[in-house]
XYZ file of C-alpha atoms in Angstrom:
584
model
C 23.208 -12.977 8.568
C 23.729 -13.044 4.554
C 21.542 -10.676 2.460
C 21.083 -10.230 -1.490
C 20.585 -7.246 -3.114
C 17.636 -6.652 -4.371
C 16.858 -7.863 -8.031
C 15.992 -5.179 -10.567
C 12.228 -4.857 -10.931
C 10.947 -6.344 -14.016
C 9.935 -4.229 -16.620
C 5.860 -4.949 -16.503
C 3.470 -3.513 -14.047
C 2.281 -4.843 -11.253
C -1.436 -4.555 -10.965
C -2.247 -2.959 -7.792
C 1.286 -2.660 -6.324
C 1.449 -0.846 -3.192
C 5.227 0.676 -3.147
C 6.767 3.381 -1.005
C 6.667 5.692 -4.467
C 3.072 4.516 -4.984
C 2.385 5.770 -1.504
C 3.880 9.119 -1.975
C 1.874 9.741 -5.137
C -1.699 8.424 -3.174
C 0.022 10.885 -0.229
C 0.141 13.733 -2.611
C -3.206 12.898 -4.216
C -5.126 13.027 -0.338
C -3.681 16.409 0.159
C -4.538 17.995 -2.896
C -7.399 16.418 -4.842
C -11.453 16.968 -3.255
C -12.676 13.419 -3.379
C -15.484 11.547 -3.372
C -15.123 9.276 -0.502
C -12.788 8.942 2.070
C -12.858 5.574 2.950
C -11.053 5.286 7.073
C -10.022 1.974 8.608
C -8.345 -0.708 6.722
C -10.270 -3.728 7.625
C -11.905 -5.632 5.050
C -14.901 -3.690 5.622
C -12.909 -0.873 5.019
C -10.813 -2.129 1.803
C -14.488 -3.189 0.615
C -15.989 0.226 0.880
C -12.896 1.492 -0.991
C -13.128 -1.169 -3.518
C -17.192 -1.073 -3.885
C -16.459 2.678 -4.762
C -13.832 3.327 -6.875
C -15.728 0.664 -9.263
C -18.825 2.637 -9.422
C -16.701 5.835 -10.580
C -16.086 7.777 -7.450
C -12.664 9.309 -5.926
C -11.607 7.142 -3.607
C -9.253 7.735 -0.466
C -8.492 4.849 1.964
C -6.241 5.745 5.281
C -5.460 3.255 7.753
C -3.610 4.542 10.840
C -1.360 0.854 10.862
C -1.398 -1.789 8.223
C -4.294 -3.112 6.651
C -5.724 -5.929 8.235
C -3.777 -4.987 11.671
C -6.454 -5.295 13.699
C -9.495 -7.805 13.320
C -9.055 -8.958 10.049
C -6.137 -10.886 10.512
C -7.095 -12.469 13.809
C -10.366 -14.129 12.890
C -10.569 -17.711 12.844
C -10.313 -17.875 8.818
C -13.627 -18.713 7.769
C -16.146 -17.972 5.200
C -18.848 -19.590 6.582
C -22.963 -19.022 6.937
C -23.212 -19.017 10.408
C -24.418 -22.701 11.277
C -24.868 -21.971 14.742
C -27.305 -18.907 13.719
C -29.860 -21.071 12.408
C -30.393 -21.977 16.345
C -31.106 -18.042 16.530
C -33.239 -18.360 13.588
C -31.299 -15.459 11.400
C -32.194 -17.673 8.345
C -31.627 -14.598 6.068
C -28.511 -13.751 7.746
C -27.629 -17.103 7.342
C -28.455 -17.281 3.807
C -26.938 -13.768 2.432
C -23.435 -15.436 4.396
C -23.988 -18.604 2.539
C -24.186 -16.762 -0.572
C -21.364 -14.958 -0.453
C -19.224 -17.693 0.303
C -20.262 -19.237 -3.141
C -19.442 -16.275 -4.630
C -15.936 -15.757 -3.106
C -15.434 -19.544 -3.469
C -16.377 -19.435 -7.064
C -15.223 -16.392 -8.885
C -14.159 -13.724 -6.627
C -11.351 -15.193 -5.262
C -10.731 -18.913 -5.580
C -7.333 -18.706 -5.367
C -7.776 -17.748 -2.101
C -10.601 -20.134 -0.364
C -10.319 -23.882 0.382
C -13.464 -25.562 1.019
C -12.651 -26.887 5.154
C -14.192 -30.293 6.227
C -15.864 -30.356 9.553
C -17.323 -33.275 11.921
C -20.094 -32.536 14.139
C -20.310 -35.070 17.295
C -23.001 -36.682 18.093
C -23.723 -37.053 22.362
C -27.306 -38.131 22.317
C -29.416 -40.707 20.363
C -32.135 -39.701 17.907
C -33.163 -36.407 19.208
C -29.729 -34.867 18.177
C -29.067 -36.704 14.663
C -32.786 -35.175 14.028
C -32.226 -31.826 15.134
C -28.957 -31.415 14.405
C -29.301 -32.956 10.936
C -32.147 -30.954 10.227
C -30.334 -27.921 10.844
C -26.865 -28.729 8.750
C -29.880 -29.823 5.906
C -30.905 -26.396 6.127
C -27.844 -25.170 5.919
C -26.912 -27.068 2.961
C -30.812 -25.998 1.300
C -29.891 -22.302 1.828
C -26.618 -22.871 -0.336
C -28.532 -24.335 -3.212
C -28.202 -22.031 -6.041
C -25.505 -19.196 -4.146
C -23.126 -21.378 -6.753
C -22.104 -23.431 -4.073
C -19.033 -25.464 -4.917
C -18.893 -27.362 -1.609
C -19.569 -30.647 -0.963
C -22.922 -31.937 0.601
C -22.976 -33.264 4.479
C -23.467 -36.480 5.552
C -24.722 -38.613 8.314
C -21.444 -40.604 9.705
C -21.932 -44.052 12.218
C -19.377 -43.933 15.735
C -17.167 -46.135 13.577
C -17.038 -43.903 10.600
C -16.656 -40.789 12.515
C -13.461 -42.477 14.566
C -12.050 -44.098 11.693
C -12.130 -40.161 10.386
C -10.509 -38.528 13.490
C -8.967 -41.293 15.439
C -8.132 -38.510 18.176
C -11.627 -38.136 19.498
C -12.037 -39.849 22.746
C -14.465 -43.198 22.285
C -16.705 -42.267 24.920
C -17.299 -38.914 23.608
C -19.643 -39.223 20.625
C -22.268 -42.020 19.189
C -22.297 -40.787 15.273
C -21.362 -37.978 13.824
C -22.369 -35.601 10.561
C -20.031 -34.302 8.131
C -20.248 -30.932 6.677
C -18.465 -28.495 4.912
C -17.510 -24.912 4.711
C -14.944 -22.081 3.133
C -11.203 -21.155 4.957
C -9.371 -18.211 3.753
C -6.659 -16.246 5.052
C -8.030 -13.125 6.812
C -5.061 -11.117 6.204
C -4.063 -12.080 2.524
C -7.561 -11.639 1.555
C -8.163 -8.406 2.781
C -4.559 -7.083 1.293
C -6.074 -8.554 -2.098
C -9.068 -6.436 -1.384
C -7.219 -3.138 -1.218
C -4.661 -4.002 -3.930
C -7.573 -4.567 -6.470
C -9.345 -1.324 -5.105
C -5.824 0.528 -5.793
C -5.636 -1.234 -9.138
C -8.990 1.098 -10.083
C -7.742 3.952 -9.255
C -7.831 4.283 -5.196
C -5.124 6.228 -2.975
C -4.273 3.873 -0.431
C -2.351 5.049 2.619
C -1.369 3.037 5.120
C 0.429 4.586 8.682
C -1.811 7.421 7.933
C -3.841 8.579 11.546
C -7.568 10.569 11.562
C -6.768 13.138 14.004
C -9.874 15.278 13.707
C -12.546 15.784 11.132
C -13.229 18.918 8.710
C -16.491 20.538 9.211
C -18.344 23.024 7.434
C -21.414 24.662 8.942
C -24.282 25.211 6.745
C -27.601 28.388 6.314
C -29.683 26.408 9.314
C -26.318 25.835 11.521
C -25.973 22.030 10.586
C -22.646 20.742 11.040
C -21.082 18.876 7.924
C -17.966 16.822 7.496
C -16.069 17.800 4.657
C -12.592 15.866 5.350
C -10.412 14.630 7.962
C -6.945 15.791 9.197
C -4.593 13.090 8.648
C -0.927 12.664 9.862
C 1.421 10.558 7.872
C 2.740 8.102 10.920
C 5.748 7.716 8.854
C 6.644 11.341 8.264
C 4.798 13.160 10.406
C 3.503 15.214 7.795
C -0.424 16.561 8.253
C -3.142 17.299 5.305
C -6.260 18.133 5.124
C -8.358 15.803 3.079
C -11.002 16.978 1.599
C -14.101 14.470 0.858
C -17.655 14.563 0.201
C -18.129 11.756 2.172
C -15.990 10.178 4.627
C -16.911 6.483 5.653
C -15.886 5.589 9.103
C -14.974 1.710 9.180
C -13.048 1.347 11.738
C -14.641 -1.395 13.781
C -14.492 -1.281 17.575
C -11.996 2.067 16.858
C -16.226 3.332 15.257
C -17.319 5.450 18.441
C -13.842 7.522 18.953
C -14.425 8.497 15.441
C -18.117 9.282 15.597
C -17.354 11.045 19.491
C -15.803 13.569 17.018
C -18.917 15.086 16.377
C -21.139 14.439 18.979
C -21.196 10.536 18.816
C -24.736 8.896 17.551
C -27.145 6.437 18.591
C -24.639 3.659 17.000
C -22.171 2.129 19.560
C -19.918 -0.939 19.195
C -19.306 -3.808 21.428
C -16.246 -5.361 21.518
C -15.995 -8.804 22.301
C -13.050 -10.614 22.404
C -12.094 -13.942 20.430
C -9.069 -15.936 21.227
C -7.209 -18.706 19.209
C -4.500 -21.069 19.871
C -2.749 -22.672 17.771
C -1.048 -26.273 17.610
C 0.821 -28.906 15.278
C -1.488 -31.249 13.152
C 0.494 -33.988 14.809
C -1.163 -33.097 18.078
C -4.410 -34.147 16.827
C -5.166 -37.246 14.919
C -7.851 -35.974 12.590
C -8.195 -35.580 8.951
C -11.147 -33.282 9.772
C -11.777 -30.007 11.438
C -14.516 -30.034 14.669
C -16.991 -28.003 15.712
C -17.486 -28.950 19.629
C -20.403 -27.050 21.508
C -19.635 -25.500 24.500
C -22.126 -23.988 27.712
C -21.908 -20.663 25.997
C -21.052 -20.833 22.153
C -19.035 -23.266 20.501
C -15.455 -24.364 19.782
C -13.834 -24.960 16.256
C -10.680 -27.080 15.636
C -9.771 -25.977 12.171
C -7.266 -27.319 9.860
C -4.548 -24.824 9.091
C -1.369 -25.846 6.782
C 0.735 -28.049 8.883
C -1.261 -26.583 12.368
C -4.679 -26.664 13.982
C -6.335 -23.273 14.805
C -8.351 -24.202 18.171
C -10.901 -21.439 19.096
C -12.833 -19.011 19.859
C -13.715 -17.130 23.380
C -16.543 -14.618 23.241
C -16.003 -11.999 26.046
C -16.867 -8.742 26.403
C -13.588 -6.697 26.495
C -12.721 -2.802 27.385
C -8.988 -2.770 27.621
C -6.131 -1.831 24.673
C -8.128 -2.226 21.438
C -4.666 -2.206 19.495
C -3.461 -5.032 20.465
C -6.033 -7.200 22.290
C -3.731 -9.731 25.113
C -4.871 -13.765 25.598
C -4.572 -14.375 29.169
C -4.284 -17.705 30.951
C -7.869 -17.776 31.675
C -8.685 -17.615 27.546
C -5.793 -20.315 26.816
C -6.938 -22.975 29.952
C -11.210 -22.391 28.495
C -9.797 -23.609 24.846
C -8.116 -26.099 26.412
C -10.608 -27.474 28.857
C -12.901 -27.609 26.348
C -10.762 -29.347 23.847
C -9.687 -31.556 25.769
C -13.039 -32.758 26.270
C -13.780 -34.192 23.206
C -9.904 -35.358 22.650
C -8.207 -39.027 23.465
C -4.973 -37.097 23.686
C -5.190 -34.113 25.794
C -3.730 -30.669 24.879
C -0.696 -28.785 27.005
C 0.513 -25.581 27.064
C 3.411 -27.477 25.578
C 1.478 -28.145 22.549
C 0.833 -24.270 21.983
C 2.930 -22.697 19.524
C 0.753 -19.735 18.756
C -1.605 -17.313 20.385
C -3.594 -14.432 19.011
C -6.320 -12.676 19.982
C -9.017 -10.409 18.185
C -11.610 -7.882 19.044
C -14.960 -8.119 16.882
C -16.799 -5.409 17.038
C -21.109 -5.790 17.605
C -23.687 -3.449 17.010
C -24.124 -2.289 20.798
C -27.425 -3.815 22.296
C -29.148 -4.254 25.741
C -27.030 -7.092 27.939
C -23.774 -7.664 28.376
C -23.533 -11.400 26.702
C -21.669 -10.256 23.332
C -22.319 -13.764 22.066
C -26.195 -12.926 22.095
C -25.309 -9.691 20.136
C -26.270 -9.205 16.261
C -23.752 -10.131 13.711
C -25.727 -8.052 11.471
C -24.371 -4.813 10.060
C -26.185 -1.505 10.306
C -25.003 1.574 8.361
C -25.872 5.207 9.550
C -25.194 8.971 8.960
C -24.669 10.526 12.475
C -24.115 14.245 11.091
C -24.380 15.072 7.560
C -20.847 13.486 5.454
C -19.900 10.866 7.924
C -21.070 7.302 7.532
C -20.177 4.558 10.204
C -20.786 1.205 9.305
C -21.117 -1.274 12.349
C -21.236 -4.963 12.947
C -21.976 -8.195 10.305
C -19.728 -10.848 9.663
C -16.147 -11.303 7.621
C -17.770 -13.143 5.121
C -20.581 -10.362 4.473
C -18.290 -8.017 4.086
C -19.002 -6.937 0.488
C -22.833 -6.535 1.239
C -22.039 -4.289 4.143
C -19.588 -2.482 2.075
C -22.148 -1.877 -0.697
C -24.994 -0.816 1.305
C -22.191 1.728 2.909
C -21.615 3.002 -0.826
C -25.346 3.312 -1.317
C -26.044 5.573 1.360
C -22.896 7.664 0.256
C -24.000 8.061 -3.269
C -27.439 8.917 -2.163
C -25.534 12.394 -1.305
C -23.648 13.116 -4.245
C -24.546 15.375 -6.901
C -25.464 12.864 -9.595
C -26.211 9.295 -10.269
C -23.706 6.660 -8.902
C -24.099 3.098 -10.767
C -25.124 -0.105 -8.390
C -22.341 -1.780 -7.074
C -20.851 -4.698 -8.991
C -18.402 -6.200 -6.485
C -20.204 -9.333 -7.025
C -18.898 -9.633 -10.339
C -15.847 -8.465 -10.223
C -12.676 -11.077 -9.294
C -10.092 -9.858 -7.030
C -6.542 -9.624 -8.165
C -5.090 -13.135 -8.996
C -8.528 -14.669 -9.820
C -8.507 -14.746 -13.558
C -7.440 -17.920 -15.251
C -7.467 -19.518 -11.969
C -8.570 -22.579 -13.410
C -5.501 -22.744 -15.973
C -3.051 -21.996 -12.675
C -4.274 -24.149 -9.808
C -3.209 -27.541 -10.885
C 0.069 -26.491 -12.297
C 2.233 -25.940 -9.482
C 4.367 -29.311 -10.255
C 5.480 -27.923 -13.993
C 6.147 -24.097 -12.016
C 8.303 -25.872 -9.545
C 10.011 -27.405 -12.042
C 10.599 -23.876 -14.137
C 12.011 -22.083 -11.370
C 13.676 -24.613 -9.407
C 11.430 -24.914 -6.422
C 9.576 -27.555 -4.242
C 5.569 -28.491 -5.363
C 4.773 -27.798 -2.083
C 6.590 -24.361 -2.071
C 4.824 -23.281 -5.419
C 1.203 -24.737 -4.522
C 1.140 -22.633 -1.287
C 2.739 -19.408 -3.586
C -0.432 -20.137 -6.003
C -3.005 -20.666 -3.452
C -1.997 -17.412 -2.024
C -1.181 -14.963 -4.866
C -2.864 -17.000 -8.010
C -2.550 -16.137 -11.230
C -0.054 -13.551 -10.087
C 2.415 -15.854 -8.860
C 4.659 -15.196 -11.570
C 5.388 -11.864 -9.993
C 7.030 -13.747 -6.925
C 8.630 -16.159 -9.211
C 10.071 -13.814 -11.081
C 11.999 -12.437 -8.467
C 13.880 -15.938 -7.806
C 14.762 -16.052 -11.348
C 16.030 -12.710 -11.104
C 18.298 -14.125 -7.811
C 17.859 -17.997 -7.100
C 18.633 -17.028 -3.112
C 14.923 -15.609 -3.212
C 14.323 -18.622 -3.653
C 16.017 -20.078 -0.363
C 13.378 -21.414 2.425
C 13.090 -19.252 5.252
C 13.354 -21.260 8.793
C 10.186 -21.721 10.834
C 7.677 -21.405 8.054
C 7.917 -22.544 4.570
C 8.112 -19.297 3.111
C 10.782 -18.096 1.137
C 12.831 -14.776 0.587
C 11.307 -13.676 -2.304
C 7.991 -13.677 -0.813
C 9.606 -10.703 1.903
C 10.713 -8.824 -1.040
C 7.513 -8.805 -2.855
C 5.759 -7.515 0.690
C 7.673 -4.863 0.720
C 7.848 -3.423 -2.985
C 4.498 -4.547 -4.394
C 2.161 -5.216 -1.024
C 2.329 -2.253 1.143
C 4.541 -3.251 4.214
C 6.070 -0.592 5.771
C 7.645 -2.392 9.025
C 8.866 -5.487 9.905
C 5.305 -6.945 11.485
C 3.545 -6.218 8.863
C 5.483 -9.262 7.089
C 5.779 -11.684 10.154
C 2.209 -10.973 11.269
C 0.027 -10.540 8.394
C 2.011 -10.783 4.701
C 3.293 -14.340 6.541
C 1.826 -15.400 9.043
C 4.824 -16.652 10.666
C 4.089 -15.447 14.244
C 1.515 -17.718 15.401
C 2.976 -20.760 13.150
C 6.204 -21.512 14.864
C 6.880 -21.720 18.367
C 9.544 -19.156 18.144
C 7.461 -16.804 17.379
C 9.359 -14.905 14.105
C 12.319 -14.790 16.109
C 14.457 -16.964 14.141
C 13.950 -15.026 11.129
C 13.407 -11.708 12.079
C 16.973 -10.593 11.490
C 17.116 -12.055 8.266
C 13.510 -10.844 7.121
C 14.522 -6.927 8.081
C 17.670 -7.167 6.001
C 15.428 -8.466 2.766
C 12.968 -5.410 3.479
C 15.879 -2.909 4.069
C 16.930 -2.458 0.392
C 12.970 -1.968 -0.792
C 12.487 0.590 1.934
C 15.771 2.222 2.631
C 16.222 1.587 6.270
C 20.122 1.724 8.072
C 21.393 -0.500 10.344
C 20.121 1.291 13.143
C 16.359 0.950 11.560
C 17.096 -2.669 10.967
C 17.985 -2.875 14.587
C 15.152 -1.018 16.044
C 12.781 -3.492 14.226
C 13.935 -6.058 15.105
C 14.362 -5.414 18.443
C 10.159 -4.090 18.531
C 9.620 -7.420 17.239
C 10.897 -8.967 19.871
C 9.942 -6.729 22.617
C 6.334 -7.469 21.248
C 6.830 -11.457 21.371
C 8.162 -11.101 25.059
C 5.520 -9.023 25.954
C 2.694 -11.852 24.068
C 4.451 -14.428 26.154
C 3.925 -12.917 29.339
C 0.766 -11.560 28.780
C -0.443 -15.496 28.142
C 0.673 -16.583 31.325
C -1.154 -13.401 32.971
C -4.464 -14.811 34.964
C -6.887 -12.189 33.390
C -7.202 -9.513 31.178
C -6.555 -6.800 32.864
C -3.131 -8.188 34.137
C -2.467 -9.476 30.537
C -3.293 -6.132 29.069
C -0.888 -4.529 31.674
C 2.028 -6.781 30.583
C 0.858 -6.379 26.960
C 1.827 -2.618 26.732
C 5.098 -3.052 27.612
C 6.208 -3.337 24.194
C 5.961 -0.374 22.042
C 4.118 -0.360 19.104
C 5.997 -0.735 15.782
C 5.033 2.410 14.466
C 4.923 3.793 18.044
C 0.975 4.738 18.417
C -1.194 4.593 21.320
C -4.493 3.601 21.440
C -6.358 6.315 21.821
């Protein structure tokens, strides 16, 4: 397989570049300076936190035992969205605070990175259901007013209109339709933007670093406090002590091992499981995402690129937390339910991606996790450790501020309010000036419109620092197969965005493993060679990587043909993890 040497870096800065020498410095910085916060779990709640603080003046820390957004913020189903379905729960100010953060995301905090997502709402029963539904997408719409809401209004769509907008609905399935709109984002790219703007101001961000225990001091009256956590470097296997006078635990459904640390606390986590699959756009005729109610919940068909994201399950799940295995069971309920509404029925055959996430619920009486509370709650189990619990992807700034609050409540002097809501994420400025010009960029550095658009609608008014790199070495610029992305954009993972191993770029900095049936496959050779120069790996560390890459597809595979989830779990943890943790 050909390789190119890596181009020489160019001479300015990257804002927020997450390097291997960036990592040793933030390494150094965790073992040696007392900070503030340290912020564990690199979610977007977690990045958040670490962003929220490091704004308001503190000394910030962020570990993250894998890669950020490795566990459920990159497996969502890539929405910012209110909650429609909540308004049937009557969380009107949960729907409301959701609906306003959208706007804001939309809007100014990151606009290069949301797309406002079309969806049609069928229509089974006369009258009563054009009333009550209506009324309730209305409300939805009223609760927007003012959040600076750049999304279309919904409308009321006839049979005729509503077929002549997605021909693949079956005739007999609907008699109108109404039209409405929301926010799509990708999980993972937004919640690396997250952490590279919180690095930008000044936080140590340490990915493949693993809480092994946490420091504790105990005070005159005998009351335990955390001080720190003991960290190992995955990577190295080095251990420090990190000192912190407060260390936020956002770590989602990983929230009670942490908090079991020190006695546990009267906050527990649910997990409940949510599975996507994923399809062509030519297996549905639709120029319009569904929502489709199910018994239980409801099913989204979501526009995605050149795919359909069809999902999600809500079950209550207990197994591997790491890596969280579809089973047969999750695939054949998405597709029975699909099919339902669908002229054209969905296969198997169709399916070229699976993933599954685990999202984690503020623990509450019952076992249905779809009737537990999205909303977040924020605690202090033992003096110095915070654990933050629950709420939504798009809320994930409010949940990160009212974290920060409660932290600067114990420091020694006044801490400024948070003003994440003003402040744009990395690639948001002069958005306006970029986001019509990818036809004149293509042109500049010989590439397709269609290559460049996608480049600005993920990286924004930074895409110059990936274009830079093919006119550095026009083979950066070379397509990869399967995808649509190109070299460059493997090279800039590694040296600017924090990847450390070869799923990191297939999974999350690409999202090339659920968009082609093969999985990564075909370019995992090819995308280990481009990361080799940036991080130093041999030939045998090229090897092993690729080889856990596709130990981990073959494992996937199996585990979706499994019957249920303990049997899919089983087959699941036959592949190692890349950076060889466990669970627990």
């Amino acid at each position: 397989m050909p390789t190119h040497a890596a181009p020489t870096p160019t001479p300015t800065p990257i804002p927020g570049s997450l390097n291997p020498t960036q990592r040793a410095q933030d390494w150094a910085r965790l073992a040696t300076e007392q900070l503030d916060v340290l912020v564990v779990g690199g979610g977007v709640v977690g990045v958040g936190c670490a962003l929220d603080a490091v704004t308001r003046g503190l000394s910030v820390g962020l570990i993250e035992q894998r890669d950020l957004a490795s566990g459920t913020s990159s497996r969502s189903s890539k929405l910012l969205h209110g909650g429609l379905r909540y308004l049937e729960q009557r969380d009107f100010a949960l729907v409301r605070e959701a609906l306003h953060e959208r706007g804001l995301l939309a809007s100014s905090i990151c606009p290069h990175l949301v797309r406002p997502v079309s969806f049609l709402l069928p229509l089974t029963h006369r009258v009563w259901q054009r009333i009550y539904y209506g009324a309730g997408v209305l409300l939805y719409d009223l609760l927007a007013l003012g959040q600076r809401n750049p999304l279309p209004r919904h409308r009321h769509l006839s049979r005729r209109k509503a077929l002549e907008l997605v021909p693949g609905l079956d005739e007999d399935f609907l008699i109108g339709a109404i039209r409405y709109y929301d926010a799509q984002v990708d999980d993972a790219r937004h919640t690396l933007t997250v952490a590279r703007t919180a690095a930008r101001h000044g936080a140590a961000v340490v990915t493949s670093a693993q809480l092994t225990d946490l420091l504790r001091e105990t005070g005159p009256e005998g009351q335990d406090t955390v001080v720190g956590a003991v960290v190992t470097d995955v990577e190295t296997g080095e251990v420090a002590e990190v000192r912190a006078s407060k260390v936020i635990n956002a770590t989602g459904v990983w929230m009670d091992e942490i908090q079991d640390m020190v006695g546990g606390s009267g906050l527990r986590v649910t997990a409940a499981k949510g599975v996507h699959i994923v399809v062509p756009r030519a297996a549905i005729d639709s120029d319009s995402g569904l929502i489709l109610r199910t018994p239980s919940s409801v099913l989204f068909v979501i526009p995605w690129g050149k795919h359909w994201l069809v999902g999600t399950t809500d079950t209550g799940y207990e197994l591997d937390r790491a890596h969280p295995a579809a089973s047969a069971s999750d695939i054949d309920y998405i597709l029975e339910h699909a099919n339902s509404a669908l002229r054209r029925p969905l296969t198997r055959d169709d399916i070229v991606g699976v993933y599954a996430g685990l999202r984690p619920l503020v623990s509450g009486e019952g076992g249905d996790t779809a009737r537990l509370s999205r909303e977040h709650a924020v605690l202090e189990p033992v003096s110095g450790l915070i654990s933050i619990a629950g709420g939504k992807y798009t809320t994930y700034r409010v949940m990160a501020a009212d974290t920060i609050d409660m932290a600067a409540d114990g420091l020694d002097r006044r801490i400024p309010r948070s003003c994440t809501d003003r402040l744009p994420l990395i690639g948001a400025d002069q958005w306006a000036k970029f986001k019509d010009d990818a036809g004149r960029l293509a042109n500049e550095h010989g590439l397709t419109t269609a290559t460049v658009d996608r480049l600005l609608w993920r990286h924004g008014s930074r895409v110059h620092d990936v274009l830079a790199l093919v006119d550095l070495d026009s083979a950066l610029g070379e397509e990869l197969p399967g995808g649509g992305y190109i070299a460059a954009e493997v090279v800039y993972a590694a040296r600017h965005e924090g990847a450390l191993h070869l799923d990191d770029v297939l999974a999350r900095r690409m999202r090339i493993s659920i968009e082609n049936d093969q999985r990564g496959l075909l370019v995992a050779e090819q995308v280990a060679a481009l990361m080799a120069p940036e991080l130093g790996w041999d030939d045998d560390r090229v090897g092993l990587e690729v080889e856990r890459w596709q130990t981990r597809i073959d494992a996937e595979r199996a585990a979706n043909a499994a019957p249920d989830d303990d049997s899919a779990d089983e087959v699941r943890q036959t592949a190692v993890d890349s950076r060889g943790l466990s669970d627990s």
